[in-house]
PDB file of C-alpha atoms and ligand atoms in Angstrom:
ATOM      1  CA  MET A   1      20.254  10.640  -6.117  1.00  0.00           C
ATOM      2  CA  THR A   2      19.350   7.138  -7.249  1.00  0.00           C
ATOM      3  CA  GLU A   3      17.611   4.999  -4.657  1.00  0.00           C
ATOM      4  CA  THR A   4      19.222   1.708  -3.635  1.00  0.00           C
ATOM      5  CA  VAL A   5      17.594  -1.656  -2.941  1.00  0.00           C
ATOM      6  CA  LEU A   6      19.004  -4.875  -1.460  1.00  0.00           C
ATOM      7  CA  ILE A   7      17.092  -8.027  -2.449  1.00  0.00           C
ATOM      8  CA  THR A   8      17.696 -11.555  -1.117  1.00  0.00           C
ATOM      9  CA  GLY A   9      17.042 -14.815  -2.979  1.00  0.00           C
ATOM     10  CA  CYS A  10      17.405 -13.500  -6.548  1.00  0.00           C
ATOM     11  CA  SER A  11      18.413 -16.798  -8.168  1.00  0.00           C
ATOM     12  CA  SER A  12      14.842 -17.467  -9.289  1.00  0.00           C
ATOM     13  CA  GLY A  13      11.143 -16.702  -8.960  1.00  0.00           C
ATOM     14  CA  ILE A  14       9.934 -13.630  -7.095  1.00  0.00           C
ATOM     15  CA  GLY A  15      13.431 -12.401  -6.173  1.00  0.00           C
ATOM     16  CA  ARG A  16      14.678 -12.436  -9.754  1.00  0.00           C
ATOM     17  CA  GLU A  17      11.546 -10.655 -11.062  1.00  0.00           C
ATOM     18  CA  THR A  18      11.775  -8.103  -8.261  1.00  0.00           C
ATOM     19  CA  ALA A  19      15.358  -7.289  -9.247  1.00  0.00           C
ATOM     20  CA  HIS A  20      14.213  -6.757 -12.862  1.00  0.00           C
ATOM     21  CA  CYS A  21      11.285  -4.548 -11.773  1.00  0.00           C
ATOM     22  CA  PHE A  22      13.494  -2.265  -9.652  1.00  0.00           C
ATOM     23  CA  LEU A  23      16.085  -2.062 -12.483  1.00  0.00           C
ATOM     24  CA  GLU A  24      13.370  -1.038 -14.960  1.00  0.00           C
ATOM     25  CA  ASP A  25      12.224   1.625 -12.480  1.00  0.00           C
ATOM     26  CA  GLY A  26      15.735   3.155 -12.338  1.00  0.00           C
ATOM     27  CA  TRP A  27      16.845   1.913  -8.900  1.00  0.00           C
ATOM     28  CA  GLU A  28      20.420   0.932  -8.023  1.00  0.00           C
ATOM     29  CA  VAL A  29      19.875  -2.791  -7.448  1.00  0.00           C
ATOM     30  CA  TYR A  30      21.951  -5.108  -5.274  1.00  0.00           C
ATOM     31  CA  ALA A  31      20.741  -8.569  -6.270  1.00  0.00           C
ATOM     32  CA  THR A  32      21.986 -11.349  -4.021  1.00  0.00           C
ATOM     33  CA  ALA A  33      21.976 -15.144  -4.001  1.00  0.00           C
ATOM     34  CA  ARG A  34      23.783 -18.051  -2.399  1.00  0.00           C
ATOM     35  CA  ASN A  35      25.470 -18.902  -5.696  1.00  0.00           C
ATOM     36  CA  PRO A  36      26.615 -15.840  -7.704  1.00  0.00           C
ATOM     37  CA  ALA A  37      26.554 -17.864 -10.953  1.00  0.00           C
ATOM     38  CA  ASP A  38      22.754 -17.994 -10.606  1.00  0.00           C
ATOM     39  CA  ILE A  39      22.445 -14.200 -10.847  1.00  0.00           C
ATOM     40  CA  GLN A  40      25.023 -13.479 -13.552  1.00  0.00           C
ATOM     41  CA  SER A  41      22.210 -12.574 -15.972  1.00  0.00           C
ATOM     42  CA  LEU A  42      20.992  -9.920 -13.496  1.00  0.00           C
ATOM     43  CA  GLY A  43      24.546  -8.531 -13.449  1.00  0.00           C
ATOM     44  CA  ASP A  44      24.437  -8.382 -17.251  1.00  0.00           C
ATOM     45  CA  ALA A  45      21.114  -6.508 -16.982  1.00  0.00           C
ATOM     46  CA  GLY A  46      22.720  -3.818 -14.785  1.00  0.00           C
ATOM     47  CA  ALA A  47      22.386  -5.062 -11.205  1.00  0.00           C
ATOM     48  CA  ASN A  48      25.230  -5.209  -8.710  1.00  0.00           C
ATOM     49  CA  VAL A  49      25.518  -8.853  -7.715  1.00  0.00           C
ATOM     50  CA  ALA A  50      26.708 -10.277  -4.414  1.00  0.00           C
ATOM     51  CA  THR A  51      26.890 -13.623  -2.667  1.00  0.00           C
ATOM     52  CA  LEU A  52      24.531 -13.766   0.284  1.00  0.00           C
ATOM     53  CA  ASP A  53      23.360 -16.830   2.146  1.00  0.00           C
ATOM     54  CA  VAL A  54      20.844 -15.379   4.611  1.00  0.00           C
ATOM     55  CA  THR A  55      21.895 -17.943   7.232  1.00  0.00           C
ATOM     56  CA  ASP A  56      25.438 -16.511   7.231  1.00  0.00           C
ATOM     57  CA  GLU A  57      26.017 -13.541   9.559  1.00  0.00           C
ATOM     58  CA  ASP A  58      29.295 -12.564   7.851  1.00  0.00           C
ATOM     59  CA  ASP A  59      27.616 -12.517   4.409  1.00  0.00           C
ATOM     60  CA  ALA A  60      24.883 -10.187   5.686  1.00  0.00           C
ATOM     61  CA  GLU A  61      27.403  -7.842   7.312  1.00  0.00           C
ATOM     62  CA  ARG A  62      29.749  -7.797   4.291  1.00  0.00           C
ATOM     63  CA  VAL A  63      27.009  -7.087   1.726  1.00  0.00           C
ATOM     64  CA  VAL A  64      25.421  -4.266   3.753  1.00  0.00           C
ATOM     65  CA  GLU A  65      28.865  -2.671   4.391  1.00  0.00           C
ATOM     66  CA  ARG A  66      29.619  -2.849   0.670  1.00  0.00           C
ATOM     67  CA  ILE A  67      26.361  -1.091  -0.263  1.00  0.00           C
ATOM     68  CA  VAL A  68      26.876   1.642   2.325  1.00  0.00           C
ATOM     69  CA  ASP A  69      30.498   2.131   1.095  1.00  0.00           C
ATOM     70  CA  GLU A  70      29.513   2.266  -2.562  1.00  0.00           C
ATOM     71  CA  GLU A  71      26.174   4.087  -2.406  1.00  0.00           C
ATOM     72  CA  GLY A  72      26.064   5.716   1.039  1.00  0.00           C
ATOM     73  CA  ARG A  73      22.442   4.611   1.401  1.00  0.00           C
ATOM     74  CA  ILE A  74      20.036   1.685   1.503  1.00  0.00           C
ATOM     75  CA  ASP A  75      16.511   2.838   0.725  1.00  0.00           C
ATOM     76  CA  CYS A  76      14.836  -0.545   0.598  1.00  0.00           C
ATOM     77  CA  LEU A  77      15.500  -4.045   1.911  1.00  0.00           C
ATOM     78  CA  VAL A  78      13.490  -6.861   0.323  1.00  0.00           C
ATOM     79  CA  ASN A  79      13.602  -9.976   2.513  1.00  0.00           C
ATOM     80  CA  ASN A  80      12.504 -12.467  -0.129  1.00  0.00           C
ATOM     81  CA  ALA A  81      14.677 -15.600   0.271  1.00  0.00           C
ATOM     82  CA  GLY A  82      12.696 -18.495   1.655  1.00  0.00           C
ATOM     83  CA  TYR A  83      11.354 -21.994   1.149  1.00  0.00           C
ATOM     84  CA  ALA A  84       8.618 -24.211   2.535  1.00  0.00           C
ATOM     85  CA  GLN A  85       9.292 -27.128   4.845  1.00  0.00           C
ATOM     86  CA  LEU A  86       6.030 -28.980   4.355  1.00  0.00           C
ATOM     87  CA  GLY A  87       4.879 -32.183   6.011  1.00  0.00           C
ATOM     88  CA  PRO A  88       2.724 -33.290   8.944  1.00  0.00           C
ATOM     89  CA  VAL A  89       4.087 -31.495  12.013  1.00  0.00           C
ATOM     90  CA  GLU A  90       4.941 -34.775  13.764  1.00  0.00           C
ATOM     91  CA  ASP A  91       7.035 -36.064  10.856  1.00  0.00           C
ATOM     92  CA  VAL A  92       9.280 -32.979  10.520  1.00  0.00           C
ATOM     93  CA  THR A  93      12.462 -33.318  12.573  1.00  0.00           C
ATOM     94  CA  THR A  94      13.413 -30.568  15.000  1.00  0.00           C
ATOM     95  CA  GLU A  95      16.559 -30.058  12.917  1.00  0.00           C
ATOM     96  CA  SER A  96      14.406 -29.340   9.842  1.00  0.00           C
ATOM     97  CA  VAL A  97      12.280 -26.905  11.843  1.00  0.00           C
ATOM     98  CA  GLU A  98      15.489 -25.128  12.842  1.00  0.00           C
ATOM     99  CA  SER A  99      16.618 -24.947   9.192  1.00  0.00           C
ATOM    100  CA  GLN A 100      13.220 -23.536   8.199  1.00  0.00           C
ATOM    101  CA  PHE A 101      13.425 -20.785  10.809  1.00  0.00           C
ATOM    102  CA  GLU A 102      17.119 -20.127   9.979  1.00  0.00           C
ATOM    103  CA  VAL A 103      16.184 -19.138   6.424  1.00  0.00           C
ATOM    104  CA  ASN A 104      12.653 -17.715   6.777  1.00  0.00           C
ATOM    105  CA  VAL A 105      12.900 -15.936  10.145  1.00  0.00           C
ATOM    106  CA  PHE A 106      16.464 -15.539  11.462  1.00  0.00           C
ATOM    107  CA  GLY A 107      17.741 -14.628   7.963  1.00  0.00           C
ATOM    108  CA  PRO A 108      15.391 -11.638   7.556  1.00  0.00           C
ATOM    109  CA  HIS A 109      16.067 -10.620  11.170  1.00  0.00           C
ATOM    110  CA  ARG A 110      19.843 -10.774  10.566  1.00  0.00           C
ATOM    111  CA  LEU A 111      19.476  -8.445   7.570  1.00  0.00           C
ATOM    112  CA  LEU A 112      17.157  -6.098   9.452  1.00  0.00           C
ATOM    113  CA  ARG A 113      19.754  -5.679  12.185  1.00  0.00           C
ATOM    114  CA  GLU A 114      22.403  -4.763   9.606  1.00  0.00           C
ATOM    115  CA  VAL A 115      20.244  -2.395   7.553  1.00  0.00           C
ATOM    116  CA  LEU A 116      18.137  -0.533  10.153  1.00  0.00           C
ATOM    117  CA  PRO A 117      20.985   1.518  11.715  1.00  0.00           C
ATOM    118  CA  HIS A 118      21.707   3.024   8.265  1.00  0.00           C
ATOM    119  CA  MET A 119      18.035   3.705   7.582  1.00  0.00           C
ATOM    120  CA  ARG A 120      17.666   5.296  11.031  1.00  0.00           C
ATOM    121  CA  ASP A 121      20.705   7.560  10.379  1.00  0.00           C
ATOM    122  CA  ARG A 122      19.086   8.828   7.185  1.00  0.00           C
ATOM    123  CA  ARG A 123      15.601   8.795   8.739  1.00  0.00           C
ATOM    124  CA  THR A 124      14.101   7.024   5.738  1.00  0.00           C
ATOM    125  CA  GLY A 125      13.697   3.550   4.269  1.00  0.00           C
ATOM    126  CA  THR A 126      11.327   0.683   3.538  1.00  0.00           C
ATOM    127  CA  VAL A 127      11.614  -2.926   4.651  1.00  0.00           C
ATOM    128  CA  VAL A 128       9.535  -5.314   2.550  1.00  0.00           C
ATOM    129  CA  ASN A 129       9.155  -8.757   4.077  1.00  0.00           C
ATOM    130  CA  VAL A 130       7.871 -11.374   1.648  1.00  0.00           C
ATOM    131  CA  SER A 131       5.510 -13.406   3.784  1.00  0.00           C
ATOM    132  CA  SER A 132       2.611 -15.496   2.433  1.00  0.00           C
ATOM    133  CA  VAL A 133      -1.065 -16.220   2.854  1.00  0.00           C
ATOM    134  CA  SER A 134       0.473 -19.042   4.948  1.00  0.00           C
ATOM    135  CA  GLY A 135       1.585 -16.349   7.389  1.00  0.00           C
ATOM    136  CA  ARG A 136      -2.066 -15.518   8.089  1.00  0.00           C
ATOM    137  CA  LEU A 137      -3.877 -18.836   7.812  1.00  0.00           C
ATOM    138  CA  ALA A 138      -2.504 -22.213   8.941  1.00  0.00           C
ATOM    139  CA  THR A 139      -3.373 -25.348   6.980  1.00  0.00           C
ATOM    140  CA  PRO A 140      -2.714 -29.056   7.659  1.00  0.00           C
ATOM    141  CA  GLY A 141       0.578 -30.217   6.130  1.00  0.00           C
ATOM    142  CA  MET A 142       2.094 -26.748   6.276  1.00  0.00           C
ATOM    143  CA  GLY A 143       2.525 -26.233  10.022  1.00  0.00           C
ATOM    144  CA  VAL A 144       6.271 -25.614  10.077  1.00  0.00           C
ATOM    145  CA  TYR A 145       6.171 -23.234   7.119  1.00  0.00           C
ATOM    146  CA  ASN A 146       3.096 -21.547   8.687  1.00  0.00           C
ATOM    147  CA  GLY A 147       5.070 -21.154  11.907  1.00  0.00           C
ATOM    148  CA  SER A 148       7.947 -19.427  10.133  1.00  0.00           C
ATOM    149  CA  LYS A 149       5.717 -17.006   8.228  1.00  0.00           C
ATOM    150  CA  PHE A 150       3.518 -16.301  11.290  1.00  0.00           C
ATOM    151  CA  ALA A 151       6.788 -15.414  13.072  1.00  0.00           C
ATOM    152  CA  MET A 152       7.750 -13.060  10.258  1.00  0.00           C
ATOM    153  CA  GLU A 153       4.303 -11.424  10.485  1.00  0.00           C
ATOM    154  CA  GLY A 154       4.558 -10.973  14.255  1.00  0.00           C
ATOM    155  CA  ILE A 155       8.050  -9.498  14.101  1.00  0.00           C
ATOM    156  CA  SER A 156       6.979  -7.139  11.297  1.00  0.00           C
ATOM    157  CA  ASP A 157       3.859  -5.941  13.153  1.00  0.00           C
ATOM    158  CA  ALA A 158       5.956  -5.146  16.244  1.00  0.00           C
ATOM    159  CA  LEU A 159       8.757  -3.533  14.239  1.00  0.00           C
ATOM    160  CA  ARG A 160       6.492  -1.199  12.256  1.00  0.00           C
ATOM    161  CA  PRO A 161       5.527   1.105  15.156  1.00  0.00           C
ATOM    162  CA  GLU A 162       9.048   0.785  16.632  1.00  0.00           C
ATOM    163  CA  VAL A 163      10.729   2.342  13.587  1.00  0.00           C
ATOM    164  CA  SER A 164       8.007   4.632  12.234  1.00  0.00           C
ATOM    165  CA  GLU A 165       9.417   7.588  14.226  1.00  0.00           C
ATOM    166  CA  TYR A 166      12.612   7.191  12.131  1.00  0.00           C
ATOM    167  CA  GLY A 167      10.694   7.481   8.866  1.00  0.00           C
ATOM    168  CA  ILE A 168      11.022   3.735   8.152  1.00  0.00           C
ATOM    169  CA  ASP A 169       8.113   1.734   6.702  1.00  0.00           C
ATOM    170  CA  VAL A 170       7.672  -2.009   7.253  1.00  0.00           C
ATOM    171  CA  VAL A 171       5.524  -3.826   4.699  1.00  0.00           C
ATOM    172  CA  LEU A 172       4.349  -7.429   4.475  1.00  0.00           C
ATOM    173  CA  VAL A 173       3.689  -8.832   0.993  1.00  0.00           C
ATOM    174  CA  GLU A 174       1.470 -11.919   1.219  1.00  0.00           C
ATOM    175  CA  PRO A 175       1.086 -13.909  -1.994  1.00  0.00           C
ATOM    176  CA  GLY A 176      -1.103 -16.943  -2.507  1.00  0.00           C
ATOM    177  CA  PRO A 177       0.355 -19.490  -4.944  1.00  0.00           C
ATOM    178  CA  VAL A 178       2.958 -18.076  -7.325  1.00  0.00           C
ATOM    179  CA  ASP A 179       4.312 -19.847 -10.402  1.00  0.00           C
ATOM    180  CA  THR A 180       7.974 -20.334  -9.371  1.00  0.00           C
ATOM    181  CA  ALA A 181      10.400 -23.099  -8.388  1.00  0.00           C
ATOM    182  CA  PHE A 182       8.921 -22.923  -4.864  1.00  0.00           C
ATOM    183  CA  ALA A 183       6.616 -25.962  -5.217  1.00  0.00           C
ATOM    184  CA  GLU A 184       9.402 -28.231  -6.531  1.00  0.00           C
ATOM    185  CA  ARG A 185      11.650 -27.277  -3.617  1.00  0.00           C
ATOM    186  CA  ALA A 186       8.738 -27.891  -1.222  1.00  0.00           C
ATOM    187  CA  SER A 187       8.141 -31.315  -2.800  1.00  0.00           C
ATOM    188  CA  ASP A 188      11.821 -32.197  -2.340  1.00  0.00           C
ATOM    189  CA  GLU A 189      11.486 -31.382   1.353  1.00  0.00           C
ATOM    190  CA  VAL A 190       8.412 -33.646   1.631  1.00  0.00           C
ATOM    191  CA  GLU A 191      10.236 -36.469  -0.157  1.00  0.00           C
ATOM    192  CA  GLY A 192      13.063 -36.186   2.362  1.00  0.00           C
ATOM    193  CA  LEU A 193      10.770 -36.847   5.342  1.00  0.00           C
ATOM    194  CA  GLU A 194      10.807 -40.087   7.264  1.00  0.00           C
ATOM    195  CA  ARG A 195       7.101 -40.862   6.975  1.00  0.00           C
ATOM    196  CA  SER A 196       5.131 -42.281   9.853  1.00  0.00           C
ATOM    197  CA  ASP A 197       2.142 -44.298   8.617  1.00  0.00           C
ATOM    198  CA  ALA A 198      -0.250 -41.941  10.413  1.00  0.00           C
ATOM    199  CA  TYR A 199      -0.918 -39.302   7.742  1.00  0.00           C
ATOM    200  CA  GLU A 200      -1.474 -41.101   4.439  1.00  0.00           C
ATOM    201  CA  THR A 201      -4.268 -38.820   3.196  1.00  0.00           C
ATOM    202  CA  LEU A 202      -2.273 -35.709   4.006  1.00  0.00           C
ATOM    203  CA  TYR A 203       0.703 -37.145   2.129  1.00  0.00           C
ATOM    204  CA  SER A 204      -1.488 -37.848  -0.903  1.00  0.00           C
ATOM    205  CA  VAL A 205      -2.226 -34.093  -0.986  1.00  0.00           C
ATOM    206  CA  LEU A 206       1.382 -33.082  -0.317  1.00  0.00           C
ATOM    207  CA  ASP A 207       2.666 -35.445  -3.022  1.00  0.00           C
ATOM    208  CA  ASP A 208       0.634 -33.489  -5.574  1.00  0.00           C
ATOM    209  CA  THR A 209       2.959 -30.582  -6.444  1.00  0.00           C
ATOM    210  CA  GLU A 210       0.109 -28.450  -7.785  1.00  0.00           C
ATOM    211  CA  ALA A 211      -1.799 -28.734  -4.519  1.00  0.00           C
ATOM    212  CA  VAL A 212       1.090 -27.199  -2.544  1.00  0.00           C
ATOM    213  CA  GLY A 213       1.294 -23.997  -4.609  1.00  0.00           C
ATOM    214  CA  GLY A 214       3.332 -23.110  -7.648  1.00  0.00           C
ATOM    215  CA  GLY A 215       1.672 -23.549 -11.021  1.00  0.00           C
ATOM    216  CA  GLY A 216      -1.669 -24.838  -9.665  1.00  0.00           C
ATOM    217  CA  PRO A 217      -5.069 -23.208 -10.121  1.00  0.00           C
ATOM    218  CA  GLY A 218      -5.130 -19.554  -9.097  1.00  0.00           C
ATOM    219  CA  ALA A 219      -1.350 -19.170  -9.198  1.00  0.00           C
ATOM    220  CA  VAL A 220      -0.104 -15.714 -10.214  1.00  0.00           C
ATOM    221  CA  ALA A 221       3.055 -14.850 -12.153  1.00  0.00           C
ATOM    222  CA  PRO A 222       6.042 -13.781 -10.042  1.00  0.00           C
ATOM    223  CA  ARG A 223       5.965 -10.451 -11.903  1.00  0.00           C
ATOM    224  CA  ARG A 224       2.700  -9.605 -10.128  1.00  0.00           C
ATOM    225  CA  VAL A 225       4.345 -10.022  -6.716  1.00  0.00           C
ATOM    226  CA  ALA A 226       7.433  -8.108  -7.869  1.00  0.00           C
ATOM    227  CA  GLU A 227       5.297  -5.156  -8.984  1.00  0.00           C
ATOM    228  CA  THR A 228       3.540  -5.103  -5.607  1.00  0.00           C
ATOM    229  CA  ILE A 229       6.921  -5.009  -3.850  1.00  0.00           C
ATOM    230  CA  LEU A 230       8.114  -2.151  -6.086  1.00  0.00           C
ATOM    231  CA  ASP A 231       4.888  -0.186  -5.541  1.00  0.00           C
ATOM    232  CA  ALA A 232       5.250  -0.565  -1.764  1.00  0.00           C
ATOM    233  CA  ALA A 233       8.857   0.662  -1.948  1.00  0.00           C
ATOM    234  CA  ASN A 234       7.842   3.716  -3.988  1.00  0.00           C
ATOM    235  CA  LEU A 235       4.917   4.785  -1.777  1.00  0.00           C
ATOM    236  CA  THR A 236       5.493   7.397   0.926  1.00  0.00           C
ATOM    237  CA  ASP A 237       2.865   5.786   3.160  1.00  0.00           C
ATOM    238  CA  PRO A 238       2.452   2.110   2.197  1.00  0.00           C
ATOM    239  CA  ALA A 239      -0.103  -0.230   3.791  1.00  0.00           C
ATOM    240  CA  ALA A 240       1.024  -2.680   6.462  1.00  0.00           C
ATOM    241  CA  ARG A 241       0.250  -5.708   4.268  1.00  0.00           C
ATOM    242  CA  TYR A 242      -0.498  -6.507   0.640  1.00  0.00           C
ATOM    243  CA  PRO A 243      -2.149  -9.855  -0.185  1.00  0.00           C
ATOM    244  CA  VAL A 244      -1.345 -10.776  -3.815  1.00  0.00           C
ATOM    245  CA  GLY A 245      -3.739 -12.757  -6.030  1.00  0.00           C
ATOM    246  CA  GLN A 246      -7.336 -13.928  -5.658  1.00  0.00           C
ATOM    247  CA  VAL A 247      -6.424 -17.101  -3.749  1.00  0.00           C
ATOM    248  CA  ALA A 248      -4.636 -15.041  -1.091  1.00  0.00           C
ATOM    249  CA  LYS A 249      -7.515 -12.586  -0.789  1.00  0.00           C
ATOM    250  CA  VAL A 250     -10.182 -15.298  -0.472  1.00  0.00           C
ATOM    251  CA  ALA A 251      -8.109 -17.555   1.812  1.00  0.00           C
ATOM    252  CA  MET A 252      -7.445 -14.636   4.189  1.00  0.00           C
ATOM    253  CA  LEU A 253     -11.191 -14.582   4.911  1.00  0.00           C
ATOM    254  CA  GLY A 254     -10.706 -18.019   6.501  1.00  0.00           C
ATOM    255  CA  ARG A 255      -9.121 -16.210   9.477  1.00  0.00           C
ATOM    256  CA  PHE A 256     -12.550 -14.927  10.454  1.00  0.00           C
ATOM    257  CA  VAL A 257     -14.043 -18.452  10.602  1.00  0.00           C
ATOM    258  CA  PRO A 258     -14.027 -19.837  14.188  1.00  0.00           C
ATOM    259  CA  ALA A 259     -11.106 -22.257  14.631  1.00  0.00           C
ATOM    260  CA  LYS A 260     -13.285 -25.274  15.475  1.00  0.00           C
ATOM    261  CA  LEU A 261     -15.355 -24.749  12.344  1.00  0.00           C
ATOM    262  CA  ARG A 262     -12.210 -24.375  10.254  1.00  0.00           C
ATOM    263  CA  ASP A 263     -10.872 -27.648  11.726  1.00  0.00           C
ATOM    264  CA  LYS A 264     -14.099 -29.387  10.724  1.00  0.00           C
ATOM    265  CA  PHE A 265     -13.751 -28.045   7.198  1.00  0.00           C
ATOM    266  CA  TYR A 266     -10.156 -29.322   6.922  1.00  0.00           C
ATOM    267  CA  ARG A 267     -11.176 -32.756   8.285  1.00  0.00           C
ATOM    268  CA  LEU A 268     -14.050 -32.926   5.805  1.00  0.00           C
ATOM    269  CA  ALA A 269     -11.773 -31.904   2.902  1.00  0.00           C
ATOM    270  CA  LEU A 270      -9.216 -34.567   3.876  1.00  0.00           C
ATOM    271  CA  SER A 271     -11.886 -37.258   4.204  1.00  0.00           C
ATOM    272  CA  LEU A 272     -13.138 -36.385   0.701  1.00  0.00           C
ATOM    273  CA  VAL A 273      -9.585 -36.725  -0.619  1.00  0.00           C
ATOM    274  CA  ALA A 274      -9.302 -40.091   1.153  1.00  0.00           C
ATOM    275  CA  LYS A 275     -12.435 -41.290  -0.698  1.00  0.00           C
ATOM    276  CA  ASN A 276     -11.445 -39.751  -4.045  1.00  0.00           C
ATOM    277  CA  PRO A 277      -7.639 -39.569  -4.132  1.00  0.00           C
ATOM    278  CA  LEU A 278      -6.155 -36.660  -6.133  1.00  0.00           C
ATOM    279  CA  GLY A 279      -5.217 -37.557  -9.687  1.00  0.00           C
ATOM    280  CA  ASP A 280      -7.860 -40.360  -9.932  1.00  0.00           C
TER     281      ASP A 280
HETATM  282  N1  LIG B 301       5.774 -19.459  -4.853  1.00  0.00           N
HETATM  283  C1  LIG B 301       4.796 -19.401  -3.982  1.00  0.00           C
HETATM  284  O1  LIG B 301       3.757 -20.066  -4.160  1.00  0.00           O
HETATM  285  C2  LIG B 301       4.909 -18.478  -2.778  1.00  0.00           C
HETATM  286  C3  LIG B 301       3.724 -18.099  -2.128  1.00  0.00           C
HETATM  287  C4  LIG B 301       3.794 -17.262  -1.020  1.00  0.00           C
HETATM  288  C5  LIG B 301       5.027 -16.806  -0.574  1.00  0.00           C
HETATM  289  N2  LIG B 301       6.171 -17.188  -1.212  1.00  0.00           N
HETATM  290  C6  LIG B 301       7.452 -16.683  -0.668  1.00  0.00           C
HETATM  291  O2  LIG B 301       8.144 -16.002  -1.696  1.00  0.00           O
HETATM  292  C7  LIG B 301       9.544 -16.042  -1.427  1.00  0.00           C
HETATM  293  C8  LIG B 301      10.281 -16.396  -2.707  1.00  0.00           C
HETATM  294  O3  LIG B 301       9.875 -17.677  -3.156  1.00  0.00           O
HETATM  295  P1  LIG B 301       9.707 -18.054  -4.708  1.00  0.00           P
HETATM  296  O4  LIG B 301       8.291 -18.406  -4.915  1.00  0.00           O
HETATM  297  O5  LIG B 301      10.329 -17.044  -5.573  1.00  0.00           O
HETATM  298  O6  LIG B 301      10.512 -19.448  -4.727  1.00  0.00           O
HETATM  299  P2  LIG B 301      11.890 -19.853  -5.428  1.00  0.00           P
HETATM  300  O7  LIG B 301      11.812 -19.622  -6.894  1.00  0.00           O
HETATM  301  O8  LIG B 301      12.170 -21.226  -4.926  1.00  0.00           O
HETATM  302  O9  LIG B 301      12.938 -18.823  -4.820  1.00  0.00           O
HETATM  303  C9  LIG B 301      13.380 -18.905  -3.486  1.00  0.00           C
HETATM  304  C10 LIG B 301      14.665 -18.134  -3.377  1.00  0.00           C
HETATM  305  O10 LIG B 301      15.117 -18.186  -2.000  1.00  0.00           O
HETATM  306  C11 LIG B 301      16.489 -18.523  -2.046  1.00  0.00           C
HETATM  307  N3  LIG B 301      17.022 -19.107  -0.828  1.00  0.00           N
HETATM  308  C12 LIG B 301      16.659 -20.257  -0.214  1.00  0.00           C
HETATM  309  N4  LIG B 301      17.447 -20.450   0.865  1.00  0.00           N
HETATM  310  C13 LIG B 301      18.315 -19.405   0.917  1.00  0.00           C
HETATM  311  C14 LIG B 301      19.370 -19.011   1.776  1.00  0.00           C
HETATM  312  N5  LIG B 301      19.739 -19.750   2.828  1.00  0.00           N
HETATM  313  N6  LIG B 301      20.050 -17.848   1.519  1.00  0.00           N
HETATM  314  C15 LIG B 301      19.717 -17.090   0.444  1.00  0.00           C
HETATM  315  N7  LIG B 301      18.735 -17.421  -0.418  1.00  0.00           N
HETATM  316  C16 LIG B 301      18.056 -18.558  -0.170  1.00  0.00           C
HETATM  317  C17 LIG B 301      16.625 -19.477  -3.225  1.00  0.00           C
HETATM  318  O11 LIG B 301      17.988 -19.569  -3.578  1.00  0.00           O
HETATM  319  P3  LIG B 301      18.671 -20.943  -4.089  1.00  0.00           P
HETATM  320  O12 LIG B 301      18.384 -21.004  -5.550  1.00  0.00           O
HETATM  321  O13 LIG B 301      20.114 -20.762  -3.760  1.00  0.00           O
HETATM  322  O14 LIG B 301      18.027 -22.053  -3.320  1.00  0.00           O
HETATM  323  C18 LIG B 301      15.766 -18.735  -4.252  1.00  0.00           C
HETATM  324  O15 LIG B 301      16.486 -17.682  -4.828  1.00  0.00           O
HETATM  325  C19 LIG B 301       9.733 -17.035  -0.280  1.00  0.00           C
HETATM  326  O16 LIG B 301       9.958 -16.326   0.917  1.00  0.00           O
HETATM  327  C20 LIG B 301       8.403 -17.790  -0.218  1.00  0.00           C
HETATM  328  O17 LIG B 301       8.105 -18.238   1.080  1.00  0.00           O
HETATM  329  C21 LIG B 301       6.132 -18.003  -2.305  1.00  0.00           C
END
């Protein structure tokens, strides 16, 4: 029988490409987004489309029930929907931190709780959580986003041995910069901050869209991430985590640098930016 995948955040970027990759590989695809008009083209390409805001419990329940009714199985859940709340930690309101965790952490958890009982019944399945290099290495100006992806990593690492006896795999996909709408959305979030006058240099970095990811140097195409997700779903024994792109692989090495030394490096980098502002 055809395998079935549920993907969140298919309106653009990695989610959209992932839906295409699974379709091309012959999967039954349930592509979801907050606004169904954004995924009409995926419907035309052969996907089942559904409205799903990951912050909405009823949406998550309704979509999973529909898939189980129609297909009798969910073989793979791709928790992809997410965005980056950037900004100096002090300048991000608690409300914005809550919104960040609602989408990036509670959303995936909500879907997990709906999907896992069905995977356990059938004693098979793969959960792919789209994390980030930012889930492994924290950087100034990204603390709140780092926090959300670190949380996703921690939950995934605990979940993996919990569900392995039921034949369920849990995989983290960890891209570096990817050429999607992600950086523009992140810039909008930075623009919306009430800026203290304490972090001017950091803001000069954050105001440069290329420096916060997206189409900057070293960025990979979303297709590359989508193919990694598909490969993980197709493997019988996937790895726990898959960094994607050279930037991710090199940046991950930063985890092995002692924290105090890493702090010094960040302070030095920021002082160099202060002397030679980006774009000059
Ligand atoms: N691009 C990068 O540099 C990069 C690097 C590492 C990791 N990632 C991760 O990759 C994932 C996908 O990002 P992307 O690069 O493809 O960015 P993107 O093009 O901005 O796509 C993000 C997707 O998440 C959706 N989304 C946001 N809030 C949602 C909600 N409440 N409910 C449902 N969907 C929601 C967006 O839908 P709307 O159109 O409705 O907003 C959009 O479909 C994210 O988890 C991100 O953290 C991205």
